[in-house]
Amino acid sequence: MQATVNATDIVRAIEVWRPQDAGGPFALCSCVYGDDDHIEEGRRLRRFELGEGIVGQSAQTGQPHIRSCEDLIDDGIDLAHSHVVSIPFMHSGQCKGVVLLACDESEGNQGAMELWRPNDRGELGLAEAWHSNLERFGLISKYVKFPRRAGLPGKVWADRFPRVMGSLGTSQQFLRAAGAKAEGLSTGIGIPLMRTAMQLDSVLVLLSANRTPIARAMEVWAMDPDSKKLKIVSADYGAFMDLAPMSRQLSLGIGEGIAVHVLRDCAPWATWDLLGVEFPRGEKFLEYGFRWGLGMPVFVGSEIRAVAVLIN
Amino acid sequence: MNPHPDKPADPRFVEIFNLVKAYPNPYGEAVRVVDGYDLVMREGEVVSVIGHSGCGKSTVLTMVAGLNEITAGSIAVGGREIDGPGPDRAVVFQSPCLLPWMTAFQNVMLGVDRVYAHGTKQQRKEIVEYYLAAVGLADARDKYPREMSGGMQQRVGIARAIALKPRMLLLDEPFGRLDSLTRMDLQDVILNILDRERITTMIITHDVDEAIYMSDRVCMMTNGPNARVGQLLDLPFARPRNRAAVLEHPLYYELRGALVSFLEQQDHRVPARESAQMEAGWDDTLHMVEALNETELEEEPIDETATHTENQLVGAGV
């Protein structure tokens, strides 16, 4: 049985679409739905060829997109008052999967999904965005540009490595901190989406608010060169700070955790079985009401550099 | 913004790439005042650079002017990498530095004589008179600096710089010593000239309102040492600028707020916890135990929400 996500959660659906064979078509591989689990059956039957729908387009071009669900009726995403980001995961030019993350923008739900792309001056500008009930923050963000190494998007770009940032409202490193503080944004994650090993397509930034988090825990895992196991290199757990020391000590080996699953398959993966997958943290996750996890590989050319994990 | 309407503006007219300025330190490693400064300016664009005192704004400007040696990185203007001062870049400093034994006319003529050596004497005279008139000094051309107010002297300095027909104009807090009325007056004088001449311009200023009023975009610098571009803010106001229209623009106070917030955020009074965090190389290298220790050392009551969030960053030094 699929666990029911807390009704106040801003995330309405997470879908992971993967090619059934090289080049497609793309089928729903794993998913997490909140109160909208009735759509799962229909989605399981759906297939997307390359170039078809938002899944196929992202898979073909390697470009992520943010769209209103109202514009995706033909895609079969029947979620009112929601926006979806499609995130393709390109490995040596081949799409290993596409994640659709749909968030609810009903009154009171705060959160942001942003795509920062290089412009003709070599700066990152906001190319596509969804700011839910963050009018001022969203308004100003349109006018902001980040050169390489500046701000969360610029640092992610320079490092070609994902990064989690907490305390957005007070951080000197988050350059839109004042807006974040005013509007209650607490934690963010930046994920580089590379076209080739050296060429960035965009930086995906997910900004989570305390009251209606996109994810209560955000983690970045990378291979420890000594132990050859996955360790956390950047993470934030919001109010659930006692998860931090426990997580910090973890080294994931074969068969352990969402991150290893993603590393093994070289593809994104969503699960609601935190208890079964995230030993020994699963019990804590359930105790705190966490229900699902999403793991996303971070490819740089043919190399998988890190795994970004969202848990809520 | 395009100086030649028939030709598209060069989007990368000025390219400052990974600029570094380091000064030797007898007690250790060289101090990098500016470290990794990147900025690209479109042809004809006016960019204000703001930041706290001592962050390295003027250091950047003097390097672009070619008056200050670059430690690393590069600066190219109009596709040519600069290797020293040149007539393609004119500078106006806070103090106009006029030659006291020369009149306003003669001070401006000094540069014009060198740059327009091929022109006739009459042509050079007309150029000087044109630019003195442009800054509102047509009637004061024969005055000596001691006979002029600070504002008038600065006008001469501006006329002297622009009369050289530079490809780039560098203004280092040009209104810093002037009263607010004169400052507003001179801002309009410069904007009028820039609207006509379309010179690519970099303005160093402390004044947020001045930055918003005068420029097409604002470059916000982080605090030094190791100062760099924190973020850039594009301004949606049309040119030629109209002060009332800018002030009444629905976004004016939002944009102003963003700039002020950035400066507050960059204030020198960095909390101990954040300072340790920064020294440790930001979140990726901050050890959980260090973060908790920082919290325990705090003497002031700790804000619950801040504690929760500030101590969540986990790192292993990747």
XYZ file of C-alpha atoms in Angstrom:
630
model
C 0.000 0.000 0.000
C 1.167 3.442 -0.733
C 1.511 5.710 2.253
C -0.561 8.850 2.221
C 1.442 11.997 2.191
C 0.407 14.655 4.699
C -2.370 16.682 3.129
C -0.582 19.948 3.865
C 2.401 18.860 1.787
C 3.148 21.066 -1.131
C 4.353 18.148 -3.256
C 1.423 16.508 -4.988
C 3.213 14.051 -7.193
C 6.631 12.706 -8.010
C 6.998 10.540 -11.064
C 10.134 8.898 -12.401
C 9.953 8.035 -16.095
C 12.610 5.793 -17.556
C 13.230 4.456 -21.047
C 12.085 0.888 -21.489
C 14.943 0.378 -23.880
C 17.604 2.667 -25.337
C 15.884 5.703 -26.821
C 12.464 5.112 -25.283
C 9.538 4.982 -24.989
C 9.468 6.253 -21.441
C 7.359 4.441 -18.864
C 6.471 5.284 -15.292
C 8.967 3.466 -13.141
C 8.415 4.753 -9.651
C 6.098 7.342 -8.210
C 4.813 9.008 -5.098
C 1.414 10.661 -4.922
C -0.229 12.565 -2.135
C -3.989 12.781 -2.166
C -3.947 12.289 -5.931
C -3.061 8.587 -6.001
C -6.113 7.931 -8.176
C -4.096 9.095 -11.166
C -1.454 6.406 -10.723
C -3.293 3.682 -12.596
C -3.696 5.778 -15.711
C -0.155 7.010 -15.520
C 1.197 3.464 -15.372
C -0.369 2.755 -18.751
C 1.033 5.883 -20.325
C 4.118 5.900 -22.554
C 6.050 8.871 -23.903
C 8.135 8.682 -27.035
C 11.131 10.974 -27.386
C 9.839 14.470 -28.065
C 6.329 13.625 -26.884
C 4.879 15.592 -24.001
C 6.951 17.285 -21.358
C 8.658 13.983 -20.486
C 9.648 13.221 -24.065
C 10.711 16.796 -24.762
C 12.982 16.948 -21.756
C 14.398 13.527 -22.586
C 15.082 14.540 -26.177
C 16.580 17.955 -25.549
C 18.150 17.308 -22.165
C 16.494 20.494 -20.951
C 14.392 20.780 -17.823
C 11.173 22.778 -17.946
C 8.702 24.244 -15.503
C 5.069 24.268 -16.614
C 1.634 24.832 -15.203
C -0.292 21.582 -15.017
C -3.108 23.359 -16.818
C -0.874 23.378 -19.882
C -0.192 19.671 -19.591
C -3.663 18.244 -19.927
C -2.592 16.287 -23.015
C 0.217 14.797 -20.949
C -2.375 13.378 -18.600
C -1.227 15.341 -15.578
C -4.589 16.272 -14.181
C -3.648 18.330 -11.146
C -5.339 21.678 -10.601
C -3.483 24.645 -9.122
C -0.135 22.986 -9.608
C 3.121 23.441 -11.438
C 5.469 20.724 -12.506
C 9.184 20.646 -13.167
C 10.522 18.034 -15.577
C 14.116 17.106 -14.828
C 15.998 15.004 -17.383
C 19.082 13.071 -16.321
C 21.521 12.901 -19.199
C 24.370 10.412 -19.072
C 26.832 10.678 -21.965
C 24.128 12.176 -24.152
C 21.546 9.526 -23.296
C 18.552 10.212 -21.096
C 18.495 7.815 -18.154
C 15.238 9.124 -16.775
C 12.971 12.094 -16.295
C 11.582 13.198 -12.957
C 8.315 15.095 -12.794
C 7.865 16.954 -9.537
C 4.447 18.562 -9.177
C 3.807 21.131 -6.467
C 0.568 22.643 -5.265
C 0.224 26.412 -5.346
C -2.979 26.725 -3.341
C -3.195 29.616 -0.937
C -0.725 29.298 1.896
C 1.606 26.899 0.101
C 5.025 28.459 -0.252
C 7.936 27.118 -2.225
C 9.949 27.727 -5.362
C 11.353 25.832 -8.299
C 13.808 27.775 -10.425
C 15.875 27.060 -13.515
C 18.935 29.275 -13.906
C 20.515 29.227 -17.368
C 23.642 30.941 -18.704
C 22.871 34.029 -20.789
C 24.913 35.649 -23.557
C 27.126 37.331 -20.972
C 28.003 34.092 -19.244
C 25.857 34.845 -16.202
C 23.039 32.765 -14.822
C 19.629 34.313 -15.273
C 16.255 32.992 -14.254
C 14.994 31.158 -17.337
C 11.917 29.455 -15.920
C 10.479 29.587 -12.451
C 7.568 28.804 -10.219
C 7.221 30.836 -7.053
C 4.207 29.821 -5.030
C 2.876 32.622 -2.850
C 6.291 34.282 -2.974
C 5.356 37.282 -5.092
C 8.079 39.688 -3.972
C 10.796 37.068 -3.968
C 9.782 35.904 -7.423
C 9.525 39.434 -8.754
C 13.026 40.423 -7.680
C 14.556 37.114 -8.754
C 13.688 37.933 -12.378
C 16.086 40.856 -12.275
C 18.910 39.043 -10.511
C 21.872 37.557 -12.354
C 24.648 35.415 -10.924
C 28.121 35.157 -12.388
C 30.024 31.933 -11.917
C 30.841 31.326 -8.222
C 28.211 33.815 -6.981
C 25.213 32.776 -4.938
C 23.833 29.250 -4.741
C 23.348 28.840 -8.526
C 26.771 30.318 -9.337
C 28.569 28.083 -6.848
C 26.779 24.982 -8.090
C 27.750 25.951 -11.632
C 31.394 26.567 -10.737
C 31.674 23.318 -8.773
C 29.514 21.275 -11.152
C 28.347 19.746 -7.917
C 25.044 19.969 -6.031
C 24.795 21.922 -2.814
C 22.318 22.177 0.031
C 21.928 25.454 1.844
C 20.101 25.943 5.138
C 19.180 29.108 7.016
C 18.394 30.888 3.793
C 17.009 33.897 5.627
C 20.213 34.592 7.529
C 22.903 33.104 5.331
C 25.550 35.432 3.975
C 26.020 32.926 1.199
C 22.435 33.070 -0.019
C 22.326 36.415 -1.730
C 18.567 36.712 -1.811
C 18.444 36.155 1.936
C 16.337 39.202 2.750
C 13.583 38.058 0.430
C 13.897 34.507 1.720
C 13.593 35.705 5.310
C 10.630 37.922 4.568
C 8.761 35.105 2.879
C 9.730 32.211 5.131
C 12.044 30.233 2.866
C 14.348 28.058 4.906
C 16.302 25.535 2.850
C 17.444 25.214 -0.723
C 19.199 22.764 -2.964
C 20.994 23.549 -6.210
C 21.540 20.775 -8.739
C 23.661 21.221 -11.875
C 22.157 19.820 -15.041
C 25.033 19.418 -17.457
C 24.739 19.246 -21.231
C 28.252 17.835 -21.524
C 31.023 17.369 -18.995
C 31.984 21.025 -19.311
C 28.819 22.709 -20.576
C 26.061 23.571 -18.169
C 22.482 23.515 -19.344
C 20.986 24.923 -16.176
C 21.006 24.881 -12.424
C 17.812 23.622 -10.812
C 17.120 25.320 -7.495
C 14.395 24.051 -5.183
C 13.569 26.367 -2.303
C 11.635 25.004 0.607
C 9.647 26.899 3.222
C 9.454 25.859 6.857
C 5.696 25.728 6.933
C 5.122 23.917 3.642
C 8.390 22.213 2.763
C 9.083 20.662 -0.598
C 11.370 18.374 1.369
C 12.037 18.276 5.094
C 15.432 16.751 4.493
C 17.744 17.584 1.621
C 20.958 15.645 1.175
C 23.853 15.365 -1.222
C 25.741 12.075 -1.226
C 29.087 11.428 -2.878
C 31.565 8.583 -3.010
C 34.158 8.681 -0.266
C 37.428 7.988 -2.097
C 38.916 6.047 0.823
C 36.079 3.769 1.847
C 34.457 3.641 -1.596
C 31.138 4.140 0.150
C 28.615 6.923 -0.197
C 28.730 9.642 2.444
C 26.780 12.827 2.957
C 28.664 15.906 1.874
C 25.969 18.540 2.249
C 22.612 18.307 3.976
C 19.932 20.099 5.915
C 17.167 18.643 8.078
C 15.300 21.784 9.068
C 13.642 21.308 12.435
C 14.643 17.630 12.593
C 18.186 18.411 13.561
C 18.789 15.201 15.470
C 18.794 13.425 12.118
C 21.966 15.287 11.239
C 24.561 13.546 13.453
C 23.065 10.160 12.659
C 23.145 10.848 8.946
C 26.592 12.356 9.117
C 28.057 9.090 10.352
C 26.455 6.947 7.684
C 28.463 5.228 5.007
C 26.260 3.518 2.508
C 27.354 0.249 0.995
C 25.704 -2.077 -1.486
C 21.927 -2.278 -1.097
C 21.676 0.502 1.450
C 19.649 3.667 1.084
C 18.074 5.640 -1.709
C 21.406 7.099 -2.783
C 22.986 3.698 -3.414
C 19.918 2.567 -5.341
C 20.294 5.599 -7.596
C 24.022 5.031 -7.964
C 23.474 1.388 -8.890
C 20.833 2.124 -11.529
C 22.391 5.393 -12.717
C 18.837 6.701 -12.753
C 16.466 8.617 -10.502
C 14.203 6.751 -8.131
C 11.252 7.621 -5.913
C 10.031 5.527 -3.010
C 7.593 5.644 -0.142
C 9.259 2.712 1.588
C 11.624 4.678 3.793
C 11.486 2.078 6.531
C 12.626 -0.665 4.221
C 15.199 1.322 2.303
C 16.705 3.785 4.720
C 18.113 1.586 7.462
C 18.829 2.668 10.217
C 17.144 6.035 9.726
C 13.857 4.684 8.447
C 12.243 4.413 11.875
C 13.174 7.976 12.705
C 11.810 9.133 9.377
C 8.495 7.435 10.062
C 8.412 8.752 13.615
C 8.749 12.269 12.244
C 6.084 11.671 9.628
C 8.399 11.458 6.641
C 6.815 9.349 3.945
C 8.718 9.447 0.721
C 12.161 9.856 -0.742
C 13.436 10.912 -4.150
C 16.963 10.253 -5.307
C 18.451 12.011 -8.323
C 21.804 11.276 -9.928
C 24.067 14.190 -10.800
C 25.871 13.398 -14.014
C 28.873 15.249 -15.324
C 29.566 13.751 -18.729
C 29.872 10.023 -18.242
C 30.583 10.327 -14.548
C 28.037 10.227 -11.745
C 29.380 12.858 -9.358
C 26.791 12.793 -6.622
C 23.274 11.824 -5.662
C 20.792 14.419 -4.474
C 18.129 13.064 -2.141
C 14.907 14.746 -1.037
C 12.965 13.223 1.833
C 9.600 14.353 3.123
C 22.130 51.907 -25.171
C 23.698 51.296 -28.550
C 26.275 53.977 -29.439
C 25.819 53.213 -33.147
C 22.134 52.512 -33.819
C 22.922 50.985 -37.220
C 25.245 48.457 -35.599
C 24.152 45.963 -32.924
C 25.615 46.676 -29.491
C 28.429 44.345 -28.526
C 27.003 42.259 -25.669
C 30.497 41.584 -24.356
C 32.099 44.990 -24.895
C 33.834 44.860 -21.522
C 34.901 41.472 -20.228
C 36.407 41.179 -16.791
C 37.316 37.584 -16.139
C 38.442 36.056 -12.856
C 40.158 39.278 -11.812
C 42.482 39.072 -8.826
C 44.344 41.771 -6.954
C 46.690 40.565 -4.233
C 49.044 42.573 -2.069
C 52.145 41.021 -0.522
C 51.972 40.201 3.152
C 55.301 39.924 5.014
C 53.699 37.650 7.613
C 52.120 35.090 5.347
C 50.304 34.543 2.111
C 49.489 37.509 -0.088
C 46.211 39.215 0.773
C 43.738 38.876 -2.065
C 41.670 42.030 -1.902
C 39.735 41.101 -5.008
C 39.510 37.439 -5.876
C 37.680 36.049 -8.877
C 35.771 39.117 -10.026
C 33.713 38.462 -13.168
C 31.715 41.086 -15.018
C 30.561 41.487 -18.602
C 29.237 44.840 -19.799
C 27.203 45.464 -22.909
C 28.309 48.296 -25.182
C 26.774 51.573 -24.057
C 25.628 50.137 -20.746
C 25.909 51.960 -17.432
C 26.821 49.684 -14.537
C 27.048 50.800 -10.937
C 29.308 48.918 -8.576
C 28.238 49.079 -4.962
C 29.605 47.513 -1.816
C 30.880 48.371 1.618
C 33.865 50.635 2.161
C 37.112 48.827 1.594
C 35.571 45.936 -0.310
C 37.670 46.641 -3.384
C 35.343 48.606 -5.655
C 37.918 51.267 -6.468
C 40.591 48.613 -6.828
C 38.537 47.046 -9.600
C 37.997 50.425 -11.262
C 41.670 51.363 -11.179
C 42.557 47.987 -12.664
C 40.062 48.562 -15.489
C 41.573 52.022 -15.958
C 44.988 50.400 -16.244
C 46.303 52.386 -13.293
C 46.667 49.393 -11.013
C 48.448 46.210 -11.986
C 46.380 43.036 -12.245
C 47.591 40.070 -10.203
C 45.629 37.511 -12.204
C 42.709 37.331 -14.587
C 42.037 39.590 -17.520
C 40.200 42.716 -18.641
C 39.251 43.310 -22.250
C 37.599 46.459 -23.579
C 36.239 46.422 -27.107
C 37.858 43.055 -27.753
C 41.349 44.196 -26.721
C 42.981 43.091 -23.513
C 44.210 46.097 -21.596
C 47.797 46.370 -20.440
C 47.870 49.876 -18.984
C 46.096 53.218 -19.129
C 44.910 54.503 -22.491
C 42.755 57.210 -24.056
C 40.019 54.651 -24.678
C 39.244 54.762 -20.930
C 38.668 58.024 -19.092
C 38.454 58.275 -15.328
C 36.702 60.783 -13.086
C 37.721 60.547 -9.452
C 35.999 61.953 -6.394
C 38.354 64.900 -6.477
C 38.669 66.447 -9.949
C 42.420 67.184 -9.603
C 42.437 70.230 -11.860
C 45.638 72.067 -12.560
C 45.244 75.225 -10.456
C 47.150 77.521 -12.790
C 44.899 76.706 -15.714
C 41.365 77.882 -16.465
C 38.481 75.471 -16.949
C 38.970 75.774 -20.701
C 42.692 75.082 -20.475
C 42.189 72.104 -18.159
C 39.853 70.468 -20.659
C 42.036 71.456 -23.601
C 44.989 69.661 -22.022
C 43.609 66.230 -22.872
C 41.949 67.309 -26.108
C 45.266 68.590 -27.463
C 46.783 65.153 -27.029
C 43.889 63.035 -28.258
C 42.911 65.268 -31.211
C 46.443 66.234 -32.202
C 45.426 65.730 -35.833
C 42.588 68.285 -35.630
C 42.884 72.009 -36.268
C 43.137 74.422 -33.382
C 39.629 75.658 -34.165
C 38.242 72.111 -34.087
C 39.868 71.456 -30.737
C 38.507 74.720 -29.372
C 35.015 73.779 -30.512
C 35.261 70.385 -28.845
C 36.268 71.962 -25.524
C 33.519 74.554 -25.722
C 30.965 71.898 -26.609
C 31.740 69.768 -23.589
C 32.030 72.705 -21.211
C 28.581 73.757 -22.394
C 27.353 70.170 -21.952
C 28.246 70.306 -18.267
C 26.744 73.776 -17.884
C 29.985 75.754 -17.730
C 29.768 77.727 -20.961
C 29.954 80.969 -19.006
C 32.705 79.840 -16.648
C 35.263 78.732 -19.201
C 37.827 81.282 -18.125
C 37.570 80.681 -14.403
C 40.413 79.180 -12.418
C 39.727 76.256 -10.045
C 40.067 78.564 -7.009
C 37.221 80.643 -8.394
C 34.899 77.633 -8.728
C 32.840 75.624 -6.244
C 33.463 71.897 -5.717
C 30.546 71.089 -7.981
C 31.837 73.328 -10.748
C 35.291 71.807 -10.480
C 33.794 68.337 -10.775
C 31.901 69.467 -13.879
C 35.218 70.488 -15.399
C 36.588 67.061 -14.491
C 33.645 65.385 -16.211
C 33.987 67.580 -19.310
C 37.703 66.818 -19.404
C 37.047 63.064 -19.323
C 34.225 63.003 -21.850
C 35.908 65.396 -24.273
C 38.459 62.653 -24.906
C 35.639 60.615 -26.502
C 36.569 57.534 -24.508
C 35.104 54.131 -25.311
C 34.659 53.587 -21.609
C 34.026 56.017 -18.799
C 35.060 55.169 -15.249
C 33.517 57.216 -12.458
C 34.949 56.636 -8.984
C 32.445 58.092 -6.526
C 32.276 61.242 -8.624
C 29.724 62.928 -6.377
C 31.115 61.814 -3.064
C 32.205 65.285 -1.959
C 29.191 67.184 -3.157
C 26.041 68.306 -1.375
C 22.876 66.477 -2.305
C 21.429 69.172 -4.563
C 24.638 69.524 -6.550
C 24.905 65.753 -6.640
C 21.447 65.389 -8.194
C 22.229 68.141 -10.646
C 25.467 66.474 -11.730
C 23.822 63.073 -11.981
C 21.485 64.563 -14.569
C 24.371 66.285 -16.349
C 26.179 62.972 -16.723
C 23.049 61.069 -17.717
C 22.279 63.643 -20.406
C 25.751 63.262 -21.823
C 25.629 59.460 -21.641
C 22.268 59.436 -23.403
C 23.823 61.385 -26.253
C 27.233 59.753 -26.401
C 26.302 56.218 -25.285
C 29.589 55.597 -23.547
C 29.968 52.314 -21.687
C 30.244 53.464 -18.092
C 31.224 51.996 -14.740
C 30.229 54.015 -11.675
C 31.559 53.282 -8.207
C 29.125 54.476 -5.576
C 27.981 53.927 -2.015
C 24.617 55.425 -2.705
C 21.868 52.916 -3.472
C 19.515 55.542 -4.899
C 22.242 56.915 -7.120
C 23.024 53.418 -8.379
C 19.382 52.796 -9.220
C 18.830 56.153 -10.864
C 21.932 56.207 -12.987
C 22.546 52.681 -14.148
C 21.148 49.909 -16.288
C 22.364 47.301 -13.859
C 23.914 47.199 -10.435
C 26.857 45.007 -9.576
C 26.910 44.174 -5.867
C 30.279 43.266 -4.418
C 30.795 40.988 -1.464
C 32.947 42.159 1.416
C 36.686 41.896 1.150
C 39.151 40.388 1.402
C 38.486 37.993 -1.443
C 35.791 40.309 -2.729
C 33.946 39.377 -5.886
C 30.630 39.975 -7.581
C 27.885 38.864 -5.230
C 25.023 39.337 -7.616
C 23.858 41.585 -10.412
C 20.562 43.362 -10.540
C 19.070 44.452 -13.874
C 17.053 47.631 -13.666
C 13.872 47.904 -15.714
C 13.814 51.700 -16.005
C 13.800 53.287 -19.442
C 16.437 55.702 -20.666
C 16.595 58.658 -20.883
C 15.950 58.637 -17.169
C 13.346 60.749 -15.515
C 13.819 61.013 -11.765
C 10.130 61.257 -10.968
C 9.289 58.329 -13.227
C 11.977 56.169 -11.624
C 10.771 57.010 -8.124
C 7.194 56.262 -9.070
C 8.002 52.986 -10.830
C 6.089 50.163 -9.114
C 9.297 48.181 -8.693
C 11.481 50.974 -7.364
C 11.137 50.179 -3.685
C 11.374 46.437 -4.245
C 14.642 46.824 -6.117
C 15.947 49.340 -3.630
C 15.040 46.961 -0.825
C 16.954 44.157 -2.523
C 20.083 46.314 -2.761
C 19.857 47.558 0.810
C 19.290 44.028 2.068
C 22.308 42.795 0.212
C 24.464 45.494 1.769
C 23.090 44.773 5.229
C 23.792 41.130 4.702
C 27.356 41.917 3.716
C 27.844 44.152 6.722
C 31.185 43.764 8.425
C 29.568 42.649 11.661
C 29.516 38.970 10.794
C 28.107 36.773 13.578
C 30.682 34.404 15.047
C 28.852 31.355 13.857
C 28.676 32.543 10.277
C 32.257 33.695 10.398
C 33.398 30.233 11.433
C 31.189 28.784 8.771
C 32.749 30.988 6.125
C 36.286 30.302 7.254
C 35.567 26.618 7.158
C 34.740 26.988 3.497
C 30.976 27.199 3.748
C 28.624 24.338 4.316
C 30.569 21.628 2.582
C 33.360 21.680 5.101
C 31.478 22.644 8.217
C 31.609 19.788 10.645
C 28.512 19.138 12.683
C 30.451 19.176 15.965
C 32.002 22.554 15.162
C 28.594 23.956 14.438
C 27.172 22.733 17.730
C 30.146 24.148 19.614
C 29.587 27.508 17.999
C 26.029 27.457 19.242
C 27.050 26.649 22.799
C 29.518 29.540 22.880
C 26.816 32.038 22.051
C 26.176 34.330 24.991
C 23.022 35.882 23.720
C 19.725 33.989 23.830
C 19.514 31.807 20.794
C 16.695 32.099 18.377
C 15.078 28.673 18.156
C 14.433 28.683 14.453
C 17.889 29.993 13.655
C 19.468 27.298 15.787
C 17.548 24.619 14.058
C 18.535 25.721 10.655
C 22.041 26.990 11.149
C 23.214 23.734 12.615
C 21.928 21.441 9.961
C 24.703 21.740 7.457
C 26.779 18.665 7.278
C 30.021 18.365 5.431
C 32.829 16.055 4.632
C 34.952 18.394 2.648
C 34.227 17.430 -0.906
